[in-house]
Amino acid sequence: MKSCSAASTSFFGGWLRAALALSLSVTAGMPAMGQVSNNVDRSLLDAWRLTTGNTIRFCQYDTSPTLEFDRALAEAAAQQLLVNAEFTVLGSAYGIGGEYAAEDLFVSLTNDCDVIFGMGLAANMYPVEFISTRPYAGFSYVLAVADADIEGLGDIEGGEKVGALVGSFGFGALGRYIATLPADQRLLALPYGDTELMVTRLLDGTIAGMVVYGPSLVEFRNEHPNEGEIFIRPLADQIGADVDIGGLLLTRNGYLRTLLDEAIALMIEDGTIAALLAETGLDTIPAQPGGFQ
């Protein structure tokens, strides 16, 4: 299955908008390998801030569908390293292009955080001022349907409509899949601005299915337990859209990145991450401790 790396930098704008994210994110994004620190107003930076050796400051985005899982994992990582954990929740009111997101990341990682958890990871995804931990989990986009007889996109007849969030990694993957089908079997991809409206249209029969980031669907079902029954189907290999998530740091924090990578590796090996996925309900969708890389 394709991994998030196939999305490159285009994933980031959608990730912030959907999650993530991102959905996690999760099409235009901030420039990869670009210099962003020169664009930051230096008066916004708390250059005087002292770091402490016994506390890791974690940040998370408020719209991330994996927020609860990410926080539990951050707490477990801090315990592994015998330090305290502090948390700050950041807003993510960005447009589809993620304008100024990179600059805000730089300011947050200078003033408020040592590391931001719940970030989508891919090669060359972030400017040179940032480094990432190894992935601690991977999640897939899935097909959601209201008809139990539909087992996959191949069971949806040509001409039927399938929804996906506009600008998301899943929308792009759906479009590429449709382009490979014979003309008489092609589905119609409909872009939506939010998951709730897309679910409404799924349940009223306007669309035959929807391609959605797995954690976003779990979050929606937890918040709307009385909605009609929705069935989750894995996407076929030819459309598979997998997202690895991890932590983002400033490049100067390479030593902390090394420590976090060691803690993540231990938690993958001893089953901690798998247990946290189950505790937060994310084991009901395709999920991979340690990511898909």
CSV table of N, CA, C and O in Angstrom, one decimal, residues 105-179:
chain,number,residue,atom,x,y,z
A,105,LEU,N,4.7,27.0,13.5
A,105,LEU,CA,5.4,25.8,14.1
A,105,LEU,C,6.7,26.3,14.7
A,105,LEU,O,7.0,25.8,15.8
A,106,PHE,N,7.4,27.1,14.0
A,106,PHE,CA,8.8,27.5,14.5
A,106,PHE,C,8.6,28.3,15.8
A,106,PHE,O,9.3,28.1,16.7
A,107,VAL,N,7.6,29.2,15.8
A,107,VAL,CA,7.4,30.0,17.0
A,107,VAL,C,7.0,29.1,18.2
A,107,VAL,O,7.5,29.2,19.3
A,108,SER,N,6.0,28.2,17.9
A,108,SER,CA,5.6,27.3,19.0
A,108,SER,C,6.7,26.4,19.5
A,108,SER,O,6.8,26.2,20.8
A,109,LEU,N,7.5,25.9,18.7
A,109,LEU,CA,8.6,25.0,19.1
A,109,LEU,C,9.7,25.8,19.8
A,109,LEU,O,10.6,25.2,20.4
A,110,THR,N,9.7,27.1,19.6
A,110,THR,CA,10.7,28.0,20.4
A,110,THR,C,10.1,28.4,21.7
A,110,THR,O,10.8,28.3,22.7
A,111,ASN,N,8.8,28.8,21.7
A,111,ASN,CA,8.3,29.4,22.9
A,111,ASN,C,7.6,28.4,23.8
A,111,ASN,O,7.6,28.5,25.1
A,112,ASP,N,6.9,27.4,23.3
A,112,ASP,CA,5.9,26.6,24.1
A,112,ASP,C,6.2,25.2,24.2
A,112,ASP,O,5.8,24.5,25.1
A,113,CYS,N,7.0,24.6,23.2
A,113,CYS,CA,7.1,23.2,23.1
A,113,CYS,C,8.5,22.7,22.9
A,113,CYS,O,9.3,23.5,22.3
A,114,ASP,N,8.8,21.5,23.3
A,114,ASP,CA,10.1,20.9,22.9
A,114,ASP,C,9.8,20.0,21.7
A,114,ASP,O,10.6,19.7,20.9
A,115,VAL,N,8.5,19.5,21.6
A,115,VAL,CA,8.1,18.6,20.6
A,115,VAL,C,6.6,18.7,20.4
A,115,VAL,O,5.9,18.9,21.3
A,116,ILE,N,6.2,18.6,19.1
A,116,ILE,CA,4.7,18.5,18.8
A,116,ILE,C,4.4,17.1,18.4
A,116,ILE,O,5.0,16.6,17.4
A,117,PHE,N,3.5,16.5,19.1
A,117,PHE,CA,3.1,15.1,18.8
A,117,PHE,C,1.8,15.1,17.9
A,117,PHE,O,1.1,16.1,17.9
A,118,GLY,N,1.7,14.0,17.1
A,118,GLY,CA,0.5,13.9,16.3
A,118,GLY,C,0.7,14.5,14.9
A,118,GLY,O,-0.3,14.8,14.2
A,119,MET,N,1.9,14.6,14.4
A,119,MET,CA,2.2,15.2,13.1
A,119,MET,C,2.4,14.1,12.1
A,119,MET,O,3.0,13.1,12.3
A,120,GLY,N,1.9,14.4,10.9
A,120,GLY,CA,2.1,13.5,9.8
A,120,GLY,C,3.6,13.5,9.3
A,120,GLY,O,4.2,14.6,9.4
A,121,LEU,N,4.1,12.4,9.0
A,121,LEU,CA,5.5,12.3,8.6
A,121,LEU,C,5.7,11.8,7.2
A,121,LEU,O,5.0,10.9,6.8
A,122,ALA,N,6.7,12.4,6.5
A,122,ALA,CA,7.0,11.9,5.2
A,122,ALA,C,8.4,12.5,4.8
A,122,ALA,O,8.8,13.6,5.4
A,123,ALA,N,9.1,11.9,3.9
A,123,ALA,CA,10.4,12.4,3.4
A,123,ALA,C,10.2,13.8,2.8
A,123,ALA,O,9.3,14.1,2.1
A,124,ASN,N,11.1,14.7,3.2
A,124,ASN,CA,11.1,16.1,2.7
A,124,ASN,C,9.8,16.9,2.9
A,124,ASN,O,9.4,17.7,2.1
A,125,MET,N,9.1,16.6,4.0
A,125,MET,CA,7.8,17.2,4.2
A,125,MET,C,7.9,18.5,4.9
A,125,MET,O,7.1,19.4,4.6
A,126,TYR,N,9.0,18.7,5.7
A,126,TYR,CA,9.1,19.9,6.5
A,126,TYR,C,10.3,20.7,6.1
A,126,TYR,O,11.3,20.1,5.7
A,127,PRO,N,10.3,22.0,6.3
A,127,PRO,CA,11.5,22.8,6.1
A,127,PRO,C,12.7,22.4,6.9
A,127,PRO,O,12.5,21.6,7.9
A,128,VAL,N,13.9,22.9,6.6
A,128,VAL,CA,15.1,22.4,7.2
A,128,VAL,C,15.3,22.7,8.7
A,128,VAL,O,16.1,22.1,9.4
A,129,GLU,N,14.4,23.6,9.2
A,129,GLU,CA,14.5,24.0,10.6
A,129,GLU,C,13.9,22.9,11.5
A,129,GLU,O,14.1,23.0,12.7
A,130,PHE,N,13.3,21.9,10.9
A,130,PHE,CA,12.6,20.9,11.7
A,130,PHE,C,13.2,19.5,11.4
A,130,PHE,O,13.6,19.1,10.4
A,131,ILE,N,13.1,18.7,12.5
A,131,ILE,CA,13.4,17.2,12.4
A,131,ILE,C,12.2,16.5,13.1
A,131,ILE,O,11.4,17.0,13.8
A,132,SER,N,12.1,15.2,12.7
A,132,SER,CA,11.0,14.4,13.3
A,132,SER,C,11.5,13.2,14.0
A,132,SER,O,12.6,12.7,13.7
A,133,THR,N,10.7,12.7,14.9
A,133,THR,CA,11.0,11.4,15.5
A,133,THR,C,10.7,10.3,14.5
A,133,THR,O,10.1,10.6,13.4
A,134,ARG,N,11.0,9.1,14.9
A,134,ARG,CA,10.5,8.0,14.1
A,134,ARG,C,9.0,7.9,14.2
A,134,ARG,O,8.4,8.4,15.2
A,135,PRO,N,8.3,7.3,13.3
A,135,PRO,CA,6.8,7.2,13.5
A,135,PRO,C,6.5,6.3,14.7
A,135,PRO,O,7.2,5.3,15.0
A,136,TYR,N,5.5,6.7,15.5
A,136,TYR,CA,5.1,5.9,16.6
A,136,TYR,C,3.8,5.1,16.3
A,136,TYR,O,3.4,4.2,16.9
A,137,ALA,N,3.1,5.5,15.2
A,137,ALA,CA,1.9,4.8,14.8
A,137,ALA,C,1.6,5.2,13.3
A,137,ALA,O,2.0,6.2,12.8
A,138,GLY,N,0.8,4.3,12.7
A,138,GLY,CA,0.4,4.6,11.3
A,138,GLY,C,-1.1,4.3,11.2
A,138,GLY,O,-1.6,3.3,11.8
A,139,PHE,N,-1.8,5.1,10.5
A,139,PHE,CA,-3.3,5.0,10.3
A,139,PHE,C,-3.6,5.1,8.8
A,139,PHE,O,-2.9,5.8,8.1
A,140,SER,N,-4.6,4.4,8.4
A,140,SER,CA,-5.0,4.3,7.0
A,140,SER,C,-6.3,5.1,6.8
A,140,SER,O,-7.2,5.2,7.7
A,141,TYR,N,-6.5,5.6,5.6
A,141,TYR,CA,-7.8,6.0,5.1
A,141,TYR,C,-8.6,4.8,4.9
A,141,TYR,O,-8.0,3.7,4.5
A,142,VAL,N,-9.9,4.9,5.1
A,142,VAL,CA,-10.8,3.7,4.9
A,142,VAL,C,-12.0,4.1,4.1
A,142,VAL,O,-12.2,5.3,3.8
A,143,LEU,N,-12.7,3.1,3.6
A,143,LEU,CA,-14.0,3.3,2.9
A,143,LEU,C,-15.1,3.1,4.0
A,143,LEU,O,-15.1,2.1,4.6
A,144,ALA,N,-16.0,4.1,4.1
A,144,ALA,CA,-17.1,3.9,5.0
A,144,ALA,C,-18.4,3.8,4.1
A,144,ALA,O,-18.5,4.6,3.2
A,145,VAL,N,-19.2,2.9,4.4
A,145,VAL,CA,-20.4,2.7,3.6
A,145,VAL,C,-21.6,2.4,4.6
A,145,VAL,O,-21.4,2.1,5.8
A,146,ALA,N,-22.8,2.6,4.1
A,146,ALA,CA,-24.0,2.4,4.8
A,146,ALA,C,-24.7,1.0,4.4
A,146,ALA,O,-25.6,0.6,5.1
A,147,ASP,N,-24.2,0.5,3.3
A,147,ASP,CA,-24.7,-0.8,2.8
A,147,ASP,C,-23.8,-1.9,3.2
A,147,ASP,O,-22.6,-2.0,2.7
A,148,ALA,N,-24.2,-2.8,4.0
A,148,ALA,CA,-23.4,-3.9,4.5
A,148,ALA,C,-22.9,-4.8,3.4
A,148,ALA,O,-21.9,-5.5,3.6
A,149,ASP,N,-23.5,-4.8,2.3
A,149,ASP,CA,-23.1,-5.7,1.2
A,149,ASP,C,-21.9,-5.2,0.4
A,149,ASP,O,-21.3,-5.9,-0.4
A,150,ILE,N,-21.6,-3.9,0.6
A,150,ILE,CA,-20.4,-3.3,-0.1
A,150,ILE,C,-19.2,-3.6,0.7
A,150,ILE,O,-19.0,-3.2,1.9
A,151,GLU,N,-18.3,-4.4,0.1
A,151,GLU,CA,-17.0,-4.8,0.8
A,151,GLU,C,-15.8,-4.0,0.4
A,151,GLU,O,-14.8,-4.0,1.0
A,152,GLY,N,-16.0,-3.2,-0.7
A,152,GLY,CA,-14.9,-2.4,-1.2
A,152,GLY,C,-15.3,-1.5,-2.3
A,152,GLY,O,-16.5,-1.6,-2.8
A,153,LEU,N,-14.4,-0.6,-2.8
A,153,LEU,CA,-14.8,0.3,-3.9
A,153,LEU,C,-15.2,-0.5,-5.1
A,153,LEU,O,-16.1,0.0,-5.9
A,154,GLY,N,-14.7,-1.7,-5.3
A,154,GLY,CA,-15.0,-2.4,-6.5
A,154,GLY,C,-16.5,-2.9,-6.5
A,154,GLY,O,-17.0,-3.3,-7.6
A,155,ASP,N,-17.2,-2.8,-5.4
A,155,ASP,CA,-18.6,-3.2,-5.3
A,155,ASP,C,-19.5,-2.1,-5.6
A,155,ASP,O,-20.7,-2.3,-5.6
A,156,ILE,N,-19.0,-0.9,-5.7
A,156,ILE,CA,-19.8,0.3,-6.0
A,156,ILE,C,-19.9,0.4,-7.5
A,156,ILE,O,-18.9,0.5,-8.2
A,157,GLU,N,-21.1,0.5,-8.1
A,157,GLU,CA,-21.3,0.6,-9.5
A,157,GLU,C,-20.8,1.9,-10.1
A,157,GLU,O,-20.8,2.9,-9.5
A,158,GLY,N,-20.3,1.8,-11.4
A,158,GLY,CA,-19.9,2.9,-12.1
A,158,GLY,C,-21.0,4.0,-12.1
A,158,GLY,O,-22.2,3.7,-12.3
A,159,GLY,N,-20.6,5.3,-12.0
A,159,GLY,CA,-21.5,6.4,-12.0
A,159,GLY,C,-22.0,6.8,-10.6
A,159,GLY,O,-22.5,7.9,-10.5
A,160,GLU,N,-21.8,5.9,-9.6
A,160,GLU,CA,-22.2,6.2,-8.3
A,160,GLU,C,-21.2,7.2,-7.7
A,160,GLU,O,-20.0,7.4,-8.1
A,161,LYS,N,-21.6,8.0,-6.7
A,161,LYS,CA,-20.8,9.0,-6.1
A,161,LYS,C,-20.1,8.5,-4.8
A,161,LYS,O,-20.7,7.8,-4.0
A,162,VAL,N,-18.8,8.9,-4.6
A,162,VAL,CA,-18.0,8.6,-3.4
A,162,VAL,C,-17.5,9.9,-2.9
A,162,VAL,O,-16.9,10.7,-3.7
A,163,GLY,N,-17.6,10.2,-1.6
A,163,GLY,CA,-17.2,11.5,-1.1
A,163,GLY,C,-15.8,11.3,-0.4
A,163,GLY,O,-15.4,10.2,-0.1
A,164,ALA,N,-15.1,12.5,-0.3
A,164,ALA,CA,-13.9,12.6,0.4
A,164,ALA,C,-13.7,14.0,0.8
A,164,ALA,O,-14.2,14.9,0.1
A,165,LEU,N,-12.9,14.3,1.9
A,165,LEU,CA,-12.6,15.7,2.3
A,165,LEU,C,-11.7,16.4,1.2
A,165,LEU,O,-10.7,15.8,0.9
A,166,VAL,N,-12.2,17.5,0.8
A,166,VAL,CA,-11.4,18.3,-0.2
A,166,VAL,C,-10.0,18.6,0.3
A,166,VAL,O,-9.8,19.0,1.5
A,167,GLY,N,-9.0,18.4,-0.5
A,167,GLY,CA,-7.6,18.7,-0.1
A,167,GLY,C,-7.0,17.6,0.7
A,167,GLY,O,-5.8,17.8,1.0
A,168,SER,N,-7.6,16.6,1.0
A,168,SER,CA,-7.1,15.5,1.9
A,168,SER,C,-6.3,14.5,1.0
A,168,SER,O,-6.4,14.4,-0.2
A,169,PHE,N,-5.4,13.8,1.7
A,169,PHE,CA,-4.6,12.8,1.0
A,169,PHE,C,-5.6,11.7,0.4
A,169,PHE,O,-5.3,11.2,-0.7
A,170,GLY,N,-6.6,11.4,1.1
A,170,GLY,CA,-7.6,10.4,0.7
A,170,GLY,C,-8.3,10.9,-0.6
A,170,GLY,O,-8.6,10.1,-1.5
A,171,PHE,N,-8.6,12.2,-0.7
A,171,PHE,CA,-9.3,12.7,-1.9
A,171,PHE,C,-8.4,12.5,-3.2
A,171,PHE,O,-8.8,12.1,-4.2
A,172,GLY,N,-7.1,12.8,-3.0
A,172,GLY,CA,-6.1,12.6,-4.1
A,172,GLY,C,-6.0,11.2,-4.5
A,172,GLY,O,-6.0,10.8,-5.7
A,173,ALA,N,-5.9,10.3,-3.5
A,173,ALA,CA,-5.8,8.8,-3.7
A,173,ALA,C,-7.1,8.3,-4.4
A,173,ALA,O,-7.0,7.5,-5.4
A,174,LEU,N,-8.2,8.8,-4.0
A,174,LEU,CA,-9.5,8.4,-4.7
A,174,LEU,C,-9.5,8.8,-6.1
A,174,LEU,O,-9.9,8.0,-7.0
A,175,GLY,N,-9.1,10.0,-6.4
A,175,GLY,CA,-9.0,10.5,-7.8
A,175,GLY,C,-8.1,9.7,-8.7
A,175,GLY,O,-8.4,9.4,-9.8
A,176,ARG,N,-7.0,9.3,-8.1
A,176,ARG,CA,-6.0,8.5,-8.9
A,176,ARG,C,-6.6,7.1,-9.2
A,176,ARG,O,-6.4,6.6,-10.3
A,177,TYR,N,-7.3,6.6,-8.2
A,177,TYR,CA,-7.9,5.3,-8.4
A,177,TYR,C,-9.0,5.3,-9.5
A,177,TYR,O,-9.0,4.5,-10.4
A,178,ILE,N,-9.8,6.3,-9.4
A,178,ILE,CA,-10.9,6.5,-10.4
A,178,ILE,C,-10.3,6.6,-11.8
A,178,ILE,O,-10.9,6.0,-12.8
A,179,ALA,N,-9.2,7.3,-11.9
A,179,ALA,CA,-8.6,7.5,-13.3
A,179,ALA,C,-8.1,6.2,-13.9
A,179,ALA,O,-8.0,6.1,-15.1
